[in-house]
């Protein structure tokens, strides 16, 4: 059982989802949050607010690792710089707390929860709701994305662990 | 007299320059540094290293304000995301210490120290060396850029202060 805090970075809305689970099983939603800041606020105050809130949420939920969605420059050029800055704050929230931080591309996250790397936001929200047996879809979509990132990390972590175990077993066999 | 810590954000090399001065006068170089991290290192470790070093330098030099060069998406797409992430860490280094943080565009910085918004790195380095009466140009260029950002902030701050003072004086005259 592992507890993961997933972050969908953004300056105006930053999604945070906390999921507990084991690879290949549905998992359990612990909590989700959206950290907001106003576009007309000073950038230094926006980043500071996000930094403080994420530090509080890490302290509150005590995850074993943090997973953050990777930002690409092919996104909307006007918002991409803010998203990149928010992603740095998100990554620091984990590493400053001494936690391992992993980043995933949007298509890795979509593929993990829906089976398709090109799924839209509605499909991701629907699958998150179904996988975690929620009564209602998490709102806004940023929260659902953050939860999907946490699920992706739990499952991918499991795959990595199985590959490592298999490699270790193979190494043991060949050294006999 | 004001002490400013200027930051030229970058993941591989982040320039830091500390300058003391008053608007319109040459100013005095207190120190300069370059914080480095390796491109093959994990992003979370690179950001954490930068975060810690900048916090140390702010604590060491006790500036009254922090000035950071603004990042634009029209730069090299491969490095711009890292630069944007480094700029978030740089801005946080100031705001977390409770200091005012100001950002300047590259052309504002160039115009402030050379008189031309399209000056090249060599011209900026030459003017920084001359303005601060240094025996040798600061190396690498990232350090010279960071020093130029600090000078820009001192001078622009002075301009702003004079504009505010003039506006205040005009308001006083008109209310008589």
Coordinates of C-alpha atoms in Angstrom, one line a residue:
Chain A
X1 CA 0.0 0.0 0.0
X2 CA 1.4 3.4 -1.0
X3 CA 0.0 6.9 -0.6
X4 CA 0.7 9.2 -3.5
X5 CA 0.1 13.0 -3.8
X6 CA -0.5 13.8 -7.5
X7 CA -0.3 17.4 -8.7
X8 CA -1.6 18.9 -11.9
X9 CA 0.4 22.1 -12.0
X10 CA -1.2 25.5 -12.8
X11 CA -1.0 29.0 -11.5
X12 CA -4.7 29.9 -11.6
X13 CA -5.8 26.4 -10.6
X14 CA -3.4 23.7 -9.3
X15 CA -5.1 20.3 -8.8
X16 CA -4.0 18.1 -5.9
X17 CA -5.2 14.5 -5.5
X18 CA -4.2 12.0 -2.8
X19 CA -4.7 8.3 -3.5
X20 CA -3.7 5.2 -1.6
X21 CA -3.4 1.9 -3.4
X22 CA -1.4 -1.0 -4.8
X23 CA -0.5 -1.6 -8.4
X24 CA -3.3 -3.1 -10.5
X25 CA -6.0 -2.6 -7.8
X26 CA -8.6 0.3 -7.9
X27 CA -7.2 2.3 -5.0
X28 CA -8.8 4.7 -2.6
X29 CA -9.3 8.4 -2.8
X30 CA -8.0 10.1 0.4
X31 CA -8.7 13.8 -0.6
X32 CA -8.5 16.3 -3.3
X33 CA -7.9 20.0 -3.4
X34 CA -7.6 22.9 -5.9
X35 CA -5.1 25.7 -5.0
X36 CA -6.2 28.9 -6.7
X37 CA -4.6 32.3 -7.3
X38 CA -5.8 35.3 -9.2
X39 CA -4.3 36.2 -12.6
X40 CA -4.0 39.9 -11.7
X41 CA -2.0 39.2 -8.5
X42 CA 1.7 39.7 -8.5
X43 CA 3.6 36.6 -9.7
X44 CA 5.8 36.5 -6.6
X45 CA 2.6 36.4 -4.4
X46 CA 1.0 33.7 -6.6
X47 CA 4.0 31.4 -6.4
X48 CA 4.4 32.0 -2.6
X49 CA 0.7 31.1 -2.0
X50 CA 1.1 27.9 -4.1
X51 CA 4.3 27.0 -2.3
X52 CA 2.7 27.5 1.1
X53 CA -0.5 25.6 0.3
X54 CA 1.4 22.6 -1.2
X55 CA 3.7 22.4 1.8
X56 CA 0.6 22.4 4.0
X57 CA -1.0 19.6 2.0
X58 CA 2.1 17.5 2.0
X59 CA 2.4 17.9 5.8
X60 CA -1.4 17.1 6.2
X61 CA -1.5 14.0 4.0
X62 CA 2.0 12.6 4.5
X63 CA 2.3 10.9 1.1
X64 CA 5.2 8.5 0.5
X65 CA 5.8 10.1 -2.9
X66 CA 4.8 12.9 -5.2
X67 CA 3.8 12.7 -8.9
X68 CA 3.7 15.8 -11.1
X69 CA 2.4 16.2 -14.6
X70 CA 5.2 17.2 -17.0
X71 CA 4.8 20.5 -18.9
X72 CA 5.5 20.9 -22.6
X73 CA 6.3 24.0 -24.5
X74 CA 3.9 23.2 -27.3
X75 CA 1.0 24.2 -25.0
X76 CA -0.6 27.6 -25.2
X77 CA 2.4 30.0 -25.2
X78 CA 0.7 32.5 -23.0
X79 CA 0.0 30.1 -20.1
X80 CA 2.9 27.7 -20.5
X81 CA 5.4 29.9 -18.6
X82 CA 3.1 30.1 -15.6
X83 CA 2.4 26.3 -15.8
X84 CA 6.2 25.7 -15.9
X85 CA 6.7 27.9 -12.9
X86 CA 3.9 26.2 -11.0
X87 CA 5.4 22.8 -11.9
X88 CA 8.7 23.9 -10.3
X89 CA 6.8 24.8 -7.1
X90 CA 5.0 21.4 -7.2
X91 CA 8.3 19.5 -7.6
X92 CA 9.9 21.5 -4.8
X93 CA 6.9 20.7 -2.5
X94 CA 8.0 17.0 -2.8
X95 CA 11.7 17.3 -2.8
X96 CA 11.9 19.8 0.0
X97 CA 9.9 17.4 2.1
X98 CA 12.5 14.7 1.3
X99 CA 10.0 12.7 -0.8
X100 CA 10.7 11.0 -4.2
X101 CA 9.2 13.0 -7.0
X102 CA 8.3 11.5 -10.4
X103 CA 7.0 13.4 -13.5
X104 CA 4.6 11.9 -16.1
X105 CA 3.6 13.2 -19.5
X106 CA -0.1 14.0 -20.0
X107 CA -0.4 11.0 -22.4
X108 CA 1.2 8.6 -19.9
X109 CA -1.4 9.7 -17.3
X110 CA -4.3 9.4 -19.8
X111 CA -3.1 6.0 -21.0
X112 CA -2.7 4.7 -17.4
X113 CA -6.3 5.5 -16.4
X114 CA -8.2 5.2 -19.7
X115 CA -6.1 2.9 -21.8
X116 CA -5.7 5.7 -24.4
X117 CA -3.0 8.4 -24.5
X118 CA -5.4 10.7 -26.4
X119 CA -8.4 10.5 -24.0
X120 CA -10.1 13.8 -23.3
X121 CA -10.7 15.4 -19.9
X122 CA -14.3 14.0 -19.7
X123 CA -13.0 10.4 -20.2
X124 CA -10.3 10.9 -17.6
X125 CA -12.8 12.3 -15.1
X126 CA -15.2 9.4 -15.9
X127 CA -12.5 6.7 -15.4
X128 CA -11.2 8.3 -12.2
X129 CA -14.8 8.3 -10.8
X130 CA -15.3 4.7 -11.8
X131 CA -11.9 3.4 -10.7
X132 CA -12.2 5.0 -7.2
X133 CA -15.9 4.2 -6.9
X134 CA -16.8 7.8 -6.2
X135 CA -20.4 9.0 -5.8
X136 CA -19.8 12.0 -8.0
X137 CA -17.1 13.1 -10.4
X138 CA -14.3 15.2 -8.8
X139 CA -14.7 18.9 -9.7
X140 CA -13.1 20.9 -11.3
X141 CA -11.3 18.8 -13.9
X142 CA -7.9 19.9 -12.5
X143 CA -8.7 17.9 -9.4
X144 CA -9.6 14.8 -11.5
X145 CA -6.4 15.2 -13.5
X146 CA -4.4 15.3 -10.3
X147 CA -6.1 12.2 -9.0
X148 CA -5.3 10.5 -12.4
X149 CA -1.6 11.4 -12.0
X150 CA -1.6 9.8 -8.5
X151 CA -3.2 6.6 -9.9
X152 CA -0.8 6.6 -12.8
X153 CA 2.1 6.7 -10.4
X154 CA 0.8 3.9 -8.2
X155 CA 0.3 1.6 -11.3
X156 CA 3.5 2.6 -13.1
X157 CA 5.4 2.2 -9.8
X158 CA 4.1 -1.3 -9.6
X159 CA 5.1 -2.1 -13.2
X160 CA 8.6 -0.8 -12.5
X161 CA 8.8 -2.8 -9.3
X162 CA 7.7 -6.0 -11.1
X163 CA 10.3 -5.3 -13.9
X164 CA 13.0 -4.8 -11.3
X165 CA 11.9 -7.9 -9.4
X166 CA 12.0 -9.9 -12.7
X167 CA 15.4 -8.5 -13.6
X168 CA 16.7 -9.5 -10.2
X169 CA 15.2 -13.0 -10.4
X170 CA 16.8 -13.4 -13.9
X171 CA 20.1 -12.2 -12.6
X172 CA 19.9 -14.7 -9.7
X173 CA 19.1 -17.6 -12.0
X174 CA 22.0 -16.8 -14.4
X175 CA 24.4 -16.6 -11.5
X176 CA 23.6 -20.0 -10.2
Chain B
X1 CA 21.5 53.3 -0.5
X2 CA 19.8 50.0 -1.4
X3 CA 21.2 46.5 -1.7
X4 CA 19.7 44.4 -4.5
X5 CA 20.2 40.7 -5.3
X6 CA 19.8 40.2 -9.1
X7 CA 19.1 36.7 -10.5
X8 CA 19.6 35.5 -14.1
X9 CA 17.6 32.3 -13.9
X10 CA 18.8 29.1 -15.4
X11 CA 18.9 25.4 -14.4
X12 CA 22.4 24.6 -15.6
X13 CA 23.9 28.0 -14.7
X14 CA 22.0 30.5 -12.5
X15 CA 23.7 33.9 -12.2
X16 CA 23.5 35.8 -8.9
X17 CA 24.8 39.4 -8.5
X18 CA 24.6 41.6 -5.4
X19 CA 24.9 45.3 -6.0
X20 CA 24.6 48.3 -3.6
X21 CA 23.8 51.7 -4.8
X22 CA 21.5 54.7 -5.4
X23 CA 19.7 55.6 -8.6
X24 CA 21.9 57.4 -11.2
X25 CA 25.2 56.6 -9.5
X26 CA 27.6 53.8 -10.5
X27 CA 27.0 51.5 -7.5
X28 CA 29.2 49.0 -5.8
X29 CA 29.5 45.2 -6.5
X30 CA 29.2 43.3 -3.3
X31 CA 29.5 39.7 -4.7
X32 CA 28.5 37.5 -7.5
X33 CA 27.9 33.7 -7.8
X34 CA 26.9 31.1 -10.3
X35 CA 24.7 28.2 -9.0
X36 CA 25.2 25.2 -11.3
X37 CA 23.5 21.8 -11.7
X38 CA 24.1 19.0 -14.1
X39 CA 21.7 18.4 -17.0
X40 CA 21.7 14.6 -16.4
X41 CA 20.6 15.0 -12.8
X42 CA 17.0 14.5 -11.8
X43 CA 14.9 17.7 -12.2
X44 CA 13.7 17.5 -8.5
X45 CA 17.3 17.4 -7.3
X46 CA 18.3 20.3 -9.6
X47 CA 15.4 22.5 -8.4
X48 CA 16.1 21.6 -4.8
X49 CA 19.8 22.4 -5.1
X50 CA 19.0 25.8 -6.7
X51 CA 16.4 26.5 -4.0
X52 CA 18.8 25.8 -1.2
X53 CA 21.7 27.8 -2.7
X54 CA 19.5 30.8 -3.4
X55 CA 18.1 30.7 0.1
X56 CA 21.7 30.6 1.5
X57 CA 22.8 33.6 -0.7
X58 CA 19.8 35.7 0.4
X59 CA 20.6 34.9 4.0
X60 CA 24.3 35.7 3.4
X61 CA 23.9 39.0 1.6
X62 CA 20.7 40.3 3.2
X63 CA 19.4 42.3 0.2
X64 CA 16.5 44.7 0.5
X65 CA 15.0 43.4 -2.7
X66 CA 15.3 40.8 -5.4
X67 CA 15.2 41.4 -9.1
X68 CA 14.7 38.5 -11.6
X69 CA 15.0 38.4 -15.3
X70 CA 11.6 37.5 -16.9
X71 CA 11.5 34.4 -19.2
X72 CA 9.8 34.4 -22.5
X73 CA 8.4 31.5 -24.4
X74 CA 10.0 32.6 -27.7
X75 CA 13.4 31.4 -26.4
X76 CA 14.8 28.0 -27.4
X77 CA 11.9 25.6 -26.7
X78 CA 14.2 22.9 -25.3
X79 CA 15.7 25.1 -22.5
X80 CA 12.8 27.5 -21.9
X81 CA 10.9 25.1 -19.6
X82 CA 13.9 24.7 -17.4
X83 CA 14.5 28.4 -17.4
X84 CA 10.9 29.1 -16.4
X85 CA 11.2 26.5 -13.6
X86 CA 14.4 28.1 -12.4
X87 CA 12.7 31.6 -12.5
X88 CA 10.0 30.3 -10.2
X89 CA 12.6 29.1 -7.7
X90 CA 14.4 32.5 -8.0
X91 CA 11.2 34.5 -7.4
X92 CA 10.4 32.2 -4.4
X93 CA 13.8 32.8 -2.9
X94 CA 12.9 36.5 -2.6
X95 CA 9.2 36.2 -1.6
X96 CA 9.8 33.4 0.9
X97 CA 12.3 35.7 2.6
X98 CA 9.7 38.4 2.8
X99 CA 11.5 40.6 0.2
X100 CA 9.9 42.5 -2.6
X101 CA 10.5 40.8 -6.0
X102 CA 10.5 42.6 -9.3
X103 CA 10.9 41.1 -12.7
X104 CA 12.5 42.8 -15.8
X105 CA 12.6 41.8 -19.4
X106 CA 16.0 41.1 -21.0
X107 CA 15.6 44.3 -23.1
X108 CA 14.8 46.4 -20.0
X109 CA 18.0 45.2 -18.4
X110 CA 20.1 45.8 -21.5
X111 CA 18.6 49.3 -22.0
X112 CA 19.3 50.2 -18.4
X113 CA 23.0 49.3 -18.5
X114 CA 24.0 50.0 -22.1
X115 CA 21.3 52.4 -23.4
X116 CA 20.2 49.9 -26.0
X117 CA 17.6 47.1 -25.6
X118 CA 19.3 45.0 -28.2
X119 CA 22.8 45.0 -26.8
X120 CA 24.7 41.7 -26.9
X121 CA 26.2 39.8 -24.0
X122 CA 29.7 41.2 -24.6
X123 CA 28.3 44.8 -24.4
X124 CA 26.4 44.1 -21.2
X125 CA 29.5 42.5 -19.6
X126 CA 31.7 45.5 -20.8
X127 CA 29.3 48.1 -19.3
X128 CA 28.9 46.2 -16.0
X129 CA 32.7 46.1 -15.7
X130 CA 33.0 49.8 -16.4
X131 CA 30.0 51.0 -14.3
X132 CA 31.2 49.1 -11.2
X133 CA 34.9 49.9 -11.9
X134 CA 35.9 46.2 -11.8
X135 CA 39.4 45.1 -12.5
X136 CA 38.2 42.3 -14.7
X137 CA 34.9 41.4 -16.4
X138 CA 32.7 39.0 -14.2
X139 CA 32.8 35.5 -15.6
X140 CA 30.8 33.6 -16.8
X141 CA 28.3 35.9 -18.7
X142 CA 25.4 34.6 -16.5
X143 CA 27.1 36.4 -13.5
X144 CA 27.4 39.7 -15.5
X145 CA 23.8 39.4 -16.6
X146 CA 22.7 39.0 -12.9
X147 CA 24.7 42.0 -11.9
X148 CA 23.1 44.0 -14.8
X149 CA 19.6 43.0 -13.5
X150 CA 20.5 44.3 -10.0
X151 CA 21.8 47.6 -11.5
X152 CA 18.6 47.9 -13.6
X153 CA 16.5 47.5 -10.5
X154 CA 18.4 50.1 -8.6
X155 CA 18.1 52.6 -11.4
X156 CA 14.5 51.8 -12.4
X157 CA 13.5 51.9 -8.7
X158 CA 15.0 55.4 -8.6
X159 CA 13.0 56.4 -11.7
X160 CA 9.9 55.0 -10.2
X161 CA 10.6 56.8 -6.9
X162 CA 11.2 60.1 -8.8
X163 CA 7.9 59.6 -10.8
X164 CA 6.0 58.9 -7.6
X165 CA 7.6 61.9 -5.9
X166 CA 6.8 64.2 -8.9
X167 CA 3.2 62.9 -9.0
X168 CA 2.9 63.5 -5.2
X169 CA 4.3 67.0 -5.6
X170 CA 1.9 67.8 -8.5
X171 CA -1.0 66.5 -6.4
X172 CA 0.0 68.7 -3.5
X173 CA 0.3 71.8 -5.8
X174 CA -3.1 71.2 -7.4
X175 CA -4.8 70.7 -4.0
X176 CA -3.5 74.0 -2.6

